[in-house]
mmCIF file with all atom_site columns, C-alpha atoms in Angstrom:
data_model
loop_
_atom_site.group_PDB
_atom_site.id
_atom_site.type_symbol
_atom_site.label_atom_id
_atom_site.label_alt_id
_atom_site.label_comp_id
_atom_site.label_asym_id
_atom_site.label_entity_id
_atom_site.label_seq_id
_atom_site.pdbx_PDB_ins_code
_atom_site.Cartn_x
_atom_site.Cartn_y
_atom_site.Cartn_z
_atom_site.occupancy
_atom_site.B_iso_or_equiv
_atom_site.pdbx_formal_charge
_atom_site.auth_seq_id
_atom_site.auth_comp_id
_atom_site.auth_asym_id
_atom_site.auth_atom_id
_atom_site.pdbx_PDB_model_num
ATOM 1   C CA . MET A 1 1   ? 83.872  69.317  83.747  1.00 0.00 ? 1487 MET A CA 1
ATOM 2   C CA . GLN A 1 2   ? 86.926  67.401  84.852  1.00 0.00 ? 1488 GLN A CA 1
ATOM 3   C CA . LYS A 1 3   ? 88.791  68.483  87.995  1.00 0.00 ? 1489 LYS A CA 1
ATOM 4   C CA . THR A 1 4   ? 92.549  68.259  88.179  1.00 0.00 ? 1490 THR A CA 1
ATOM 5   C CA . PHE A 1 5   ? 94.031  66.801  91.363  1.00 0.00 ? 1491 PHE A CA 1
ATOM 6   C CA . ILE A 1 6   ? 97.461  67.460  92.772  1.00 0.00 ? 1492 ILE A CA 1
ATOM 7   C CA . LEU A 1 7   ? 98.310  65.216  95.695  1.00 0.00 ? 1493 LEU A CA 1
ATOM 8   C CA . GLY A 1 8   ? 94.624  64.381  96.076  1.00 0.00 ? 1494 GLY A CA 1
ATOM 9   C CA . ALA A 1 9   ? 93.325  67.991  96.383  1.00 0.00 ? 1495 ALA A CA 1
ATOM 10  C CA . PRO A 1 10  ? 91.340  69.726  93.625  1.00 0.00 ? 1496 PRO A CA 1
ATOM 11  C CA . THR A 1 11  ? 93.104  72.753  92.194  1.00 0.00 ? 1497 THR A CA 1
ATOM 12  C CA . THR A 1 12  ? 90.126  75.091  92.331  1.00 0.00 ? 1498 THR A CA 1
ATOM 13  C CA . LYS A 1 13  ? 92.342  78.103  93.075  1.00 0.00 ? 1499 LYS A CA 1
ATOM 14  C CA . LEU A 1 14  ? 94.391  77.416  89.984  1.00 0.00 ? 1500 LEU A CA 1
ATOM 15  C CA . MET A 1 15  ? 91.208  76.990  87.973  1.00 0.00 ? 1501 MET A CA 1
ATOM 16  C CA . ALA A 1 16  ? 89.793  80.240  89.361  1.00 0.00 ? 1502 ALA A CA 1
ATOM 17  C CA . LYS A 1 17  ? 92.928  82.092  88.340  1.00 0.00 ? 1503 LYS A CA 1
ATOM 18  C CA . GLN A 1 18  ? 92.728  80.631  84.857  1.00 0.00 ? 1504 GLN A CA 1
ATOM 19  C CA . LEU A 1 19  ? 89.077  81.647  84.579  1.00 0.00 ? 1505 LEU A CA 1
ATOM 20  C CA . HIS A 1 20  ? 89.825  85.270  85.560  1.00 0.00 ? 1506 HIS A CA 1
ATOM 21  C CA . LYS A 1 21  ? 92.716  86.590  83.505  1.00 0.00 ? 1507 LYS A CA 1
ATOM 22  C CA . ASN A 1 22  ? 91.222  90.074  83.742  1.00 0.00 ? 1508 ASN A CA 1
ATOM 23  C CA . ILE A 1 23  ? 88.591  91.831  85.836  1.00 0.00 ? 1509 ILE A CA 1
ATOM 24  C CA . CYS A 1 24  ? 86.046  92.782  83.190  1.00 0.00 ? 1510 CYS A CA 1
ATOM 25  C CA . GLU A 1 25  ? 83.347  90.653  84.773  1.00 0.00 ? 1511 GLU A CA 1
ATOM 26  C CA . GLU A 1 26  ? 81.073  93.007  86.733  1.00 0.00 ? 1512 GLU A CA 1
ATOM 27  C CA . ARG A 1 27  ? 80.743  90.737  89.763  1.00 0.00 ? 1513 ARG A CA 1
ATOM 28  C CA . LEU A 1 28  ? 84.510  90.366  90.088  1.00 0.00 ? 1514 LEU A CA 1
ATOM 29  C CA . PHE A 1 29  ? 85.078  94.096  89.599  1.00 0.00 ? 1515 PHE A CA 1
ATOM 30  C CA . SER A 1 30  ? 82.448  94.878  92.266  1.00 0.00 ? 1516 SER A CA 1
ATOM 31  C CA . SER A 1 31  ? 84.105  92.553  94.749  1.00 0.00 ? 1517 SER A CA 1
ATOM 32  C CA . ILE A 1 32  ? 87.468  94.254  94.125  1.00 0.00 ? 1518 ILE A CA 1
ATOM 33  C CA . PHE A 1 33  ? 85.843  97.666  94.606  1.00 0.00 ? 1519 PHE A CA 1
ATOM 34  C CA . ASN A 1 34  ? 84.139  96.585  97.837  1.00 0.00 ? 1520 ASN A CA 1
ATOM 35  C CA . LYS A 1 35  ? 87.336  95.043  99.160  1.00 0.00 ? 1521 LYS A CA 1
ATOM 36  C CA . HIS A 1 36  ? 89.733  97.933  98.457  1.00 0.00 ? 1522 HIS A CA 1
ATOM 37  C CA . SER A 1 37  ? 87.801  101.224 98.143  1.00 0.00 ? 1523 SER A CA 1
ATOM 38  C CA . LYS A 1 38  ? 87.660  102.112 101.858 1.00 0.00 ? 1524 LYS A CA 1
ATOM 39  C CA . ASN A 1 39  ? 91.323  101.277 102.452 1.00 0.00 ? 1525 ASN A CA 1
ATOM 40  C CA . LEU A 1 40  ? 92.270  103.294 99.375  1.00 0.00 ? 1526 LEU A CA 1
ATOM 41  C CA . HIS A 1 41  ? 90.251  106.272 100.609 1.00 0.00 ? 1527 HIS A CA 1
ATOM 42  C CA . ASP A 1 42  ? 91.853  106.078 104.059 1.00 0.00 ? 1528 ASP A CA 1
ATOM 43  C CA . PHE A 1 43  ? 95.326  105.825 102.540 1.00 0.00 ? 1529 PHE A CA 1
ATOM 44  C CA . LEU A 1 44  ? 94.743  108.922 100.379 1.00 0.00 ? 1530 LEU A CA 1
ATOM 45  C CA . TYR A 1 45  ? 93.103  110.821 103.222 1.00 0.00 ? 1531 TYR A CA 1
ATOM 46  C CA . TYR A 1 46  ? 96.044  110.299 105.568 1.00 0.00 ? 1532 TYR A CA 1
ATOM 47  C CA . LYS A 1 47  ? 98.666  110.939 102.951 1.00 0.00 ? 1533 LYS A CA 1
ATOM 48  C CA . PHE A 1 48  ? 97.094  114.032 101.351 1.00 0.00 ? 1534 PHE A CA 1
ATOM 49  C CA . GLY A 1 49  ? 94.203  115.243 103.531 1.00 0.00 ? 1535 GLY A CA 1
ATOM 50  C CA . GLU A 1 50  ? 90.522  115.885 102.867 1.00 0.00 ? 1536 GLU A CA 1
ATOM 51  C CA . LEU A 1 51  ? 90.916  119.108 100.842 1.00 0.00 ? 1537 LEU A CA 1
ATOM 52  C CA . LEU A 1 52  ? 92.037  117.228 97.734  1.00 0.00 ? 1538 LEU A CA 1
ATOM 53  C CA . ASN A 1 53  ? 88.870  115.094 97.619  1.00 0.00 ? 1539 ASN A CA 1
ATOM 54  C CA . PRO A 1 54  ? 90.192  111.579 98.203  1.00 0.00 ? 1540 PRO A CA 1
ATOM 55  C CA . LYS A 1 55  ? 86.685  110.159 97.592  1.00 0.00 ? 1541 LYS A CA 1
ATOM 56  C CA . ASP A 1 56  ? 86.744  111.555 94.061  1.00 0.00 ? 1542 ASP A CA 1
ATOM 57  C CA . LYS A 1 57  ? 90.206  110.151 93.422  1.00 0.00 ? 1543 LYS A CA 1
ATOM 58  C CA . VAL A 1 58  ? 89.097  106.713 94.608  1.00 0.00 ? 1544 VAL A CA 1
ATOM 59  C CA . GLN A 1 59  ? 86.207  106.842 92.140  1.00 0.00 ? 1545 GLN A CA 1
ATOM 60  C CA . GLU A 1 60  ? 88.474  108.060 89.329  1.00 0.00 ? 1546 GLU A CA 1
ATOM 61  C CA . ALA A 1 61  ? 90.984  105.288 90.032  1.00 0.00 ? 1547 ALA A CA 1
ATOM 62  C CA . PHE A 1 62  ? 88.282  102.630 89.823  1.00 0.00 ? 1548 PHE A CA 1
ATOM 63  C CA . VAL A 1 63  ? 86.934  104.192 86.610  1.00 0.00 ? 1549 VAL A CA 1
ATOM 64  C CA . LYS A 1 64  ? 90.417  103.904 85.126  1.00 0.00 ? 1550 LYS A CA 1
ATOM 65  C CA . LEU A 1 65  ? 90.606  100.321 86.361  1.00 0.00 ? 1551 LEU A CA 1
ATOM 66  C CA . TRP A 1 66  ? 87.317  99.553  84.600  1.00 0.00 ? 1552 TRP A CA 1
ATOM 67  C CA . GLN A 1 67  ? 88.538  101.240 81.433  1.00 0.00 ? 1553 GLN A CA 1
ATOM 68  C CA . ASN A 1 68  ? 91.643  99.041  81.531  1.00 0.00 ? 1554 ASN A CA 1
ATOM 69  C CA . CYS A 1 69  ? 89.954  95.916  82.889  1.00 0.00 ? 1555 CYS A CA 1
ATOM 70  C CA . ALA A 1 70  ? 91.085  93.727  79.983  1.00 0.00 ? 1556 ALA A CA 1
ATOM 71  C CA . LYS A 1 71  ? 94.719  94.560  80.764  1.00 0.00 ? 1557 LYS A CA 1
ATOM 72  C CA . VAL A 1 72  ? 94.604  94.070  84.558  1.00 0.00 ? 1558 VAL A CA 1
ATOM 73  C CA . SER A 1 73  ? 94.553  90.679  86.248  1.00 0.00 ? 1559 SER A CA 1
ATOM 74  C CA . PRO A 1 74  ? 92.719  90.297  89.586  1.00 0.00 ? 1560 PRO A CA 1
ATOM 75  C CA . ASP A 1 75  ? 95.966  89.925  91.529  1.00 0.00 ? 1561 ASP A CA 1
ATOM 76  C CA . LYS A 1 76  ? 97.234  93.263  90.118  1.00 0.00 ? 1562 LYS A CA 1
ATOM 77  C CA . ALA A 1 77  ? 93.995  95.231  90.639  1.00 0.00 ? 1563 ALA A CA 1
ATOM 78  C CA . LYS A 1 78  ? 94.843  96.535  94.133  1.00 0.00 ? 1564 LYS A CA 1
ATOM 79  C CA . SER A 1 79  ? 98.247  97.747  93.023  1.00 0.00 ? 1565 SER A CA 1
ATOM 80  C CA . PHE A 1 80  ? 96.718  99.377  89.937  1.00 0.00 ? 1566 PHE A CA 1
ATOM 81  C CA . VAL A 1 81  ? 94.101  101.403 91.842  1.00 0.00 ? 1567 VAL A CA 1
ATOM 82  C CA . PHE A 1 82  ? 96.493  102.452 94.625  1.00 0.00 ? 1568 PHE A CA 1
ATOM 83  C CA . THR A 1 83  ? 99.126  103.613 92.121  1.00 0.00 ? 1569 THR A CA 1
ATOM 84  C CA . THR A 1 84  ? 96.556  105.352 89.933  1.00 0.00 ? 1570 THR A CA 1
ATOM 85  C CA . ALA A 1 85  ? 94.881  107.116 92.860  1.00 0.00 ? 1571 ALA A CA 1
ATOM 86  C CA . ASN A 1 86  ? 98.231  108.211 94.285  1.00 0.00 ? 1572 ASN A CA 1
ATOM 87  C CA . ASN A 1 87  ? 99.222  109.674 90.898  1.00 0.00 ? 1573 ASN A CA 1
ATOM 88  C CA . LEU A 1 88  ? 95.863  111.450 90.615  1.00 0.00 ? 1574 LEU A CA 1
ATOM 89  C CA . MET A 1 89  ? 96.424  113.017 94.032  1.00 0.00 ? 1575 MET A CA 1
ATOM 90  C CA . LEU A 1 90  ? 99.955  114.092 93.120  1.00 0.00 ? 1576 LEU A CA 1
ATOM 91  C CA . ASN A 1 91  ? 98.577  115.757 89.985  1.00 0.00 ? 1577 ASN A CA 1
ATOM 92  C CA . GLU A 1 92  ? 95.939  117.503 92.114  1.00 0.00 ? 1578 GLU A CA 1
ATOM 93  C CA . VAL A 1 93  ? 98.621  118.714 94.534  1.00 0.00 ? 1579 VAL A CA 1
ATOM 94  C CA . ALA A 1 94  ? 100.553 120.237 91.641  1.00 0.00 ? 1580 ALA A CA 1
ATOM 95  C CA . HIS A 1 95  ? 97.369  121.860 90.322  1.00 0.00 ? 1581 HIS A CA 1
ATOM 96  C CA . GLN A 1 96  ? 96.467  123.282 93.741  1.00 0.00 ? 1582 GLN A CA 1
ATOM 97  C CA . LYS A 1 97  ? 99.926  124.837 94.054  1.00 0.00 ? 1583 LYS A CA 1
ATOM 98  C CA . VAL A 1 98  ? 99.314  126.717 90.812  1.00 0.00 ? 1584 VAL A CA 1
ATOM 99  C CA . VAL A 1 99  ? 95.848  127.799 91.990  1.00 0.00 ? 1585 VAL A CA 1
ATOM 100 C CA . LEU A 1 100 ? 97.222  128.966 95.348  1.00 0.00 ? 1586 LEU A CA 1
ATOM 101 C CA . LYS A 1 101 ? 100.005 130.922 93.715  1.00 0.00 ? 1587 LYS A CA 1
ATOM 102 C CA . HIS A 1 102 ? 97.463  132.647 91.478  1.00 0.00 ? 1588 HIS A CA 1
ATOM 103 C CA . GLN A 1 103 ? 95.164  133.440 94.419  1.00 0.00 ? 1589 GLN A CA 1
ATOM 104 C CA . GLN A 1 104 ? 97.989  134.917 96.455  1.00 0.00 ? 1590 GLN A CA 1
ATOM 105 C CA . THR A 1 105 ? 98.850  137.344 93.706  1.00 0.00 ? 1591 THR A CA 1
ATOM 106 C CA . SER A 1 106 ? 95.273  138.410 93.005  1.00 0.00 ? 1592 SER A CA 1
ATOM 107 C CA . ASN A 1 107 ? 93.425  138.404 96.389  1.00 0.00 ? 1593 ASN A CA 1
ATOM 108 C CA . PRO A 1 108 ? 93.882  141.024 99.123  1.00 0.00 ? 1594 PRO A CA 1
ATOM 109 C CA . LYS A 1 109 ? 94.256  139.834 102.711 1.00 0.00 ? 1595 LYS A CA 1
ATOM 110 C CA . PHE A 1 110 ? 91.038  139.168 104.612 1.00 0.00 ? 1596 PHE A CA 1
ATOM 111 C CA . SER A 1 111 ? 90.256  140.673 108.025 1.00 0.00 ? 1597 SER A CA 1
ATOM 112 C CA . THR A 1 112 ? 89.389  138.908 111.279 1.00 0.00 ? 1598 THR A CA 1
ATOM 113 C CA . ASN A 1 113 ? 88.210  139.779 114.790 1.00 0.00 ? 1599 ASN A CA 1
ATOM 114 C CA . GLU A 1 114 ? 91.010  137.966 116.626 1.00 0.00 ? 1600 GLU A CA 1
ATOM 115 C CA . SER A 1 115 ? 93.852  139.910 118.161 1.00 0.00 ? 1601 SER A CA 1
ATOM 116 C CA . PRO A 1 116 ? 97.052  140.195 116.155 1.00 0.00 ? 1602 PRO A CA 1
ATOM 117 C CA . GLU A 1 117 ? 98.951  138.513 118.999 1.00 0.00 ? 1603 GLU A CA 1
ATOM 118 C CA . PHE A 1 118 ? 96.639  135.482 118.959 1.00 0.00 ? 1604 PHE A CA 1
ATOM 119 C CA . LEU A 1 119 ? 96.850  135.252 115.175 1.00 0.00 ? 1605 LEU A CA 1
ATOM 120 C CA . MET A 1 120 ? 100.626 135.411 115.309 1.00 0.00 ? 1606 MET A CA 1
ATOM 121 C CA . GLN A 1 121 ? 100.844 132.673 117.981 1.00 0.00 ? 1607 GLN A CA 1
ATOM 122 C CA . GLU A 1 122 ? 98.390  130.500 116.093 1.00 0.00 ? 1608 GLU A CA 1
ATOM 123 C CA . SER A 1 123 ? 100.311 130.994 112.881 1.00 0.00 ? 1609 SER A CA 1
ATOM 124 C CA . GLU A 1 124 ? 103.646 130.190 114.547 1.00 0.00 ? 1610 GLU A CA 1
ATOM 125 C CA . TYR A 1 125 ? 102.214 127.045 116.148 1.00 0.00 ? 1611 TYR A CA 1
ATOM 126 C CA . ASN A 1 126 ? 100.669 125.888 112.867 1.00 0.00 ? 1612 ASN A CA 1
ATOM 127 C CA . ASP A 1 127 ? 103.949 126.548 111.076 1.00 0.00 ? 1613 ASP A CA 1
ATOM 128 C CA . LYS A 1 128 ? 105.827 124.502 113.693 1.00 0.00 ? 1614 LYS A CA 1
ATOM 129 C CA . LEU A 1 129 ? 103.313 121.689 113.412 1.00 0.00 ? 1615 LEU A CA 1
ATOM 130 C CA . GLN A 1 130 ? 103.387 121.635 109.618 1.00 0.00 ? 1616 GLN A CA 1
ATOM 131 C CA . ARG A 1 131 ? 107.194 121.720 109.553 1.00 0.00 ? 1617 ARG A CA 1
ATOM 132 C CA . ALA A 1 132 ? 107.358 118.937 112.127 1.00 0.00 ? 1618 ALA A CA 1
ATOM 133 C CA . LEU A 1 133 ? 104.908 116.787 110.155 1.00 0.00 ? 1619 LEU A CA 1
ATOM 134 C CA . ALA A 1 134 ? 106.764 117.552 106.928 1.00 0.00 ? 1620 ALA A CA 1
ATOM 135 C CA . ASN A 1 135 ? 110.043 116.460 108.533 1.00 0.00 ? 1621 ASN A CA 1
ATOM 136 C CA . LEU A 1 136 ? 108.614 113.025 109.253 1.00 0.00 ? 1622 LEU A CA 1
ATOM 137 C CA . THR A 1 137 ? 109.247 110.392 106.664 1.00 0.00 ? 1623 THR A CA 1
ATOM 138 C CA . GLU A 1 138 ? 106.213 109.577 104.540 1.00 0.00 ? 1624 GLU A CA 1
ATOM 139 C CA . ALA A 1 139 ? 106.017 106.152 106.182 1.00 0.00 ? 1625 ALA A CA 1
ATOM 140 C CA . GLN A 1 140 ? 106.031 107.697 109.669 1.00 0.00 ? 1626 GLN A CA 1
ATOM 141 C CA . ARG A 1 141 ? 103.484 110.374 108.724 1.00 0.00 ? 1627 ARG A CA 1
ATOM 142 C CA . VAL A 1 142 ? 101.021 107.897 107.180 1.00 0.00 ? 1628 VAL A CA 1
ATOM 143 C CA . ALA A 1 143 ? 101.230 105.456 110.100 1.00 0.00 ? 1629 ALA A CA 1
ATOM 144 C CA . PHE A 1 144 ? 101.039 108.270 112.671 1.00 0.00 ? 1630 PHE A CA 1
ATOM 145 C CA . MET A 1 145 ? 97.980  109.885 111.057 1.00 0.00 ? 1631 MET A CA 1
ATOM 146 C CA . MET A 1 146 ? 96.184  106.553 110.692 1.00 0.00 ? 1632 MET A CA 1
ATOM 147 C CA . ASN A 1 147 ? 96.793  105.815 114.371 1.00 0.00 ? 1633 ASN A CA 1
ATOM 148 C CA . ARG A 1 148 ? 96.257  109.241 115.938 1.00 0.00 ? 1634 ARG A CA 1
ATOM 149 C CA . VAL A 1 149 ? 93.602  110.759 113.698 1.00 0.00 ? 1635 VAL A CA 1
ATOM 150 C CA . GLU A 1 150 ? 91.405  107.779 112.870 1.00 0.00 ? 1636 GLU A CA 1
ATOM 151 C CA . GLY A 1 151 ? 92.340  105.685 115.873 1.00 0.00 ? 1637 GLY A CA 1
ATOM 152 C CA . LYS A 1 152 ? 93.317  102.604 113.906 1.00 0.00 ? 1638 LYS A CA 1
ATOM 153 C CA . ARG A 1 153 ? 95.179  99.950  115.839 1.00 0.00 ? 1639 ARG A CA 1
ATOM 154 C CA . PHE A 1 154 ? 98.685  98.893  114.934 1.00 0.00 ? 1640 PHE A CA 1
ATOM 155 C CA . LYS A 1 155 ? 97.441  95.584  113.551 1.00 0.00 ? 1641 LYS A CA 1
ATOM 156 C CA . GLU A 1 156 ? 94.907  97.329  111.265 1.00 0.00 ? 1642 GLU A CA 1
ATOM 157 C CA . ILE A 1 157 ? 97.571  99.717  109.998 1.00 0.00 ? 1643 ILE A CA 1
ATOM 158 C CA . ALA A 1 158 ? 99.957  96.826  109.387 1.00 0.00 ? 1644 ALA A CA 1
ATOM 159 C CA . GLU A 1 159 ? 97.332  95.052  107.285 1.00 0.00 ? 1645 GLU A CA 1
ATOM 160 C CA . LEU A 1 160 ? 96.497  98.198  105.293 1.00 0.00 ? 1646 LEU A CA 1
ATOM 161 C CA . LEU A 1 161 ? 100.128 99.035  104.596 1.00 0.00 ? 1647 LEU A CA 1
ATOM 162 C CA . ASP A 1 162 ? 101.155 95.396  104.156 1.00 0.00 ? 1648 ASP A CA 1
ATOM 163 C CA . ILE A 1 163 ? 103.916 95.587  106.789 1.00 0.00 ? 1649 ILE A CA 1
ATOM 164 C CA . SER A 1 164 ? 104.526 93.961  110.173 1.00 0.00 ? 1650 SER A CA 1
ATOM 165 C CA . THR A 1 165 ? 103.010 95.258  113.405 1.00 0.00 ? 1651 THR A CA 1
ATOM 166 C CA . LYS A 1 166 ? 106.524 95.898  114.725 1.00 0.00 ? 1652 LYS A CA 1
ATOM 167 C CA . ALA A 1 167 ? 107.249 98.113  111.707 1.00 0.00 ? 1653 ALA A CA 1
ATOM 168 C CA . VAL A 1 168 ? 104.092 100.120 112.449 1.00 0.00 ? 1654 VAL A CA 1
ATOM 169 C CA . GLU A 1 169 ? 105.122 100.521 116.093 1.00 0.00 ? 1655 GLU A CA 1
ATOM 170 C CA . LYS A 1 170 ? 108.583 101.682 115.061 1.00 0.00 ? 1656 LYS A CA 1
ATOM 171 C CA . ARG A 1 171 ? 107.159 104.232 112.599 1.00 0.00 ? 1657 ARG A CA 1
ATOM 172 C CA . ILE A 1 172 ? 104.683 105.702 115.088 1.00 0.00 ? 1658 ILE A CA 1
ATOM 173 C CA . TYR A 1 173 ? 107.131 105.867 117.988 1.00 0.00 ? 1659 TYR A CA 1
ATOM 174 C CA . GLY A 1 174 ? 109.737 107.415 115.700 1.00 0.00 ? 1660 GLY A CA 1
ATOM 175 C CA . ALA A 1 175 ? 107.185 110.006 114.580 1.00 0.00 ? 1661 ALA A CA 1
ATOM 176 C CA . LEU A 1 176 ? 106.258 110.817 118.187 1.00 0.00 ? 1662 LEU A CA 1
ATOM 177 C CA . GLU A 1 177 ? 109.900 111.288 119.163 1.00 0.00 ? 1663 GLU A CA 1
ATOM 178 C CA . LYS A 1 178 ? 110.530 113.655 116.261 1.00 0.00 ? 1664 LYS A CA 1
ATOM 179 C CA . LEU A 1 179 ? 107.361 115.635 116.955 1.00 0.00 ? 1665 LEU A CA 1
ATOM 180 C CA . ARG A 1 180 ? 108.162 115.969 120.673 1.00 0.00 ? 1666 ARG A CA 1
ATOM 181 C CA . LYS A 1 181 ? 111.627 117.272 119.889 1.00 0.00 ? 1667 LYS A CA 1
ATOM 182 C CA . GLU A 1 182 ? 110.419 119.791 117.307 1.00 0.00 ? 1668 GLU A CA 1
ATOM 183 C CA . ILE A 1 183 ? 107.272 121.020 119.056 1.00 0.00 ? 1669 ILE A CA 1
ATOM 184 C CA . LYS A 1 184 ? 107.649 121.478 122.792 1.00 0.00 ? 1670 LYS A CA 1
ATOM 185 C CA . GLU A 1 185 ? 103.949 122.479 123.177 1.00 0.00 ? 1671 GLU A CA 1
ATOM 186 C CA . LEU A 1 186 ? 102.657 119.032 122.129 1.00 0.00 ? 1672 LEU A CA 1
#
């Protein structure tokens, strides 16, 4: 096999790209899965929470990637699985809203041993917290949750979100300011 040289250096990267126009080769697909699956799970977890089964959506996204492997080049694989998984989660959110609406109309209220005053305070605090989190921009919420819940460092978050460390700092500090203003108890 003859190597092509540009300015004295072999163009092995160029050759590798030409060899892999899609990701149907099992070894290449596996390396893409190993490289992106954890970050995809973490992204979905912080954006949507655990109740919507982010692990399942990661698996479904990679199944769809495999089903479309002939159409997806290696450099587009990450974008494909992140977009697919995000859309799967959005569909699940819509489905859960329908399920919740149905449950609210058909299930009676459950009883508890806590005092009504405690339940009311807890409910008010949770409402404040949810409203405050909802008022954050999506970018602020994702960065804040990755930092505060999982304990990721700014640099790790920047790499996962493909932004600068300064942008991560700005998002998290902006989120903290908004939360402090809206919830005095934090």
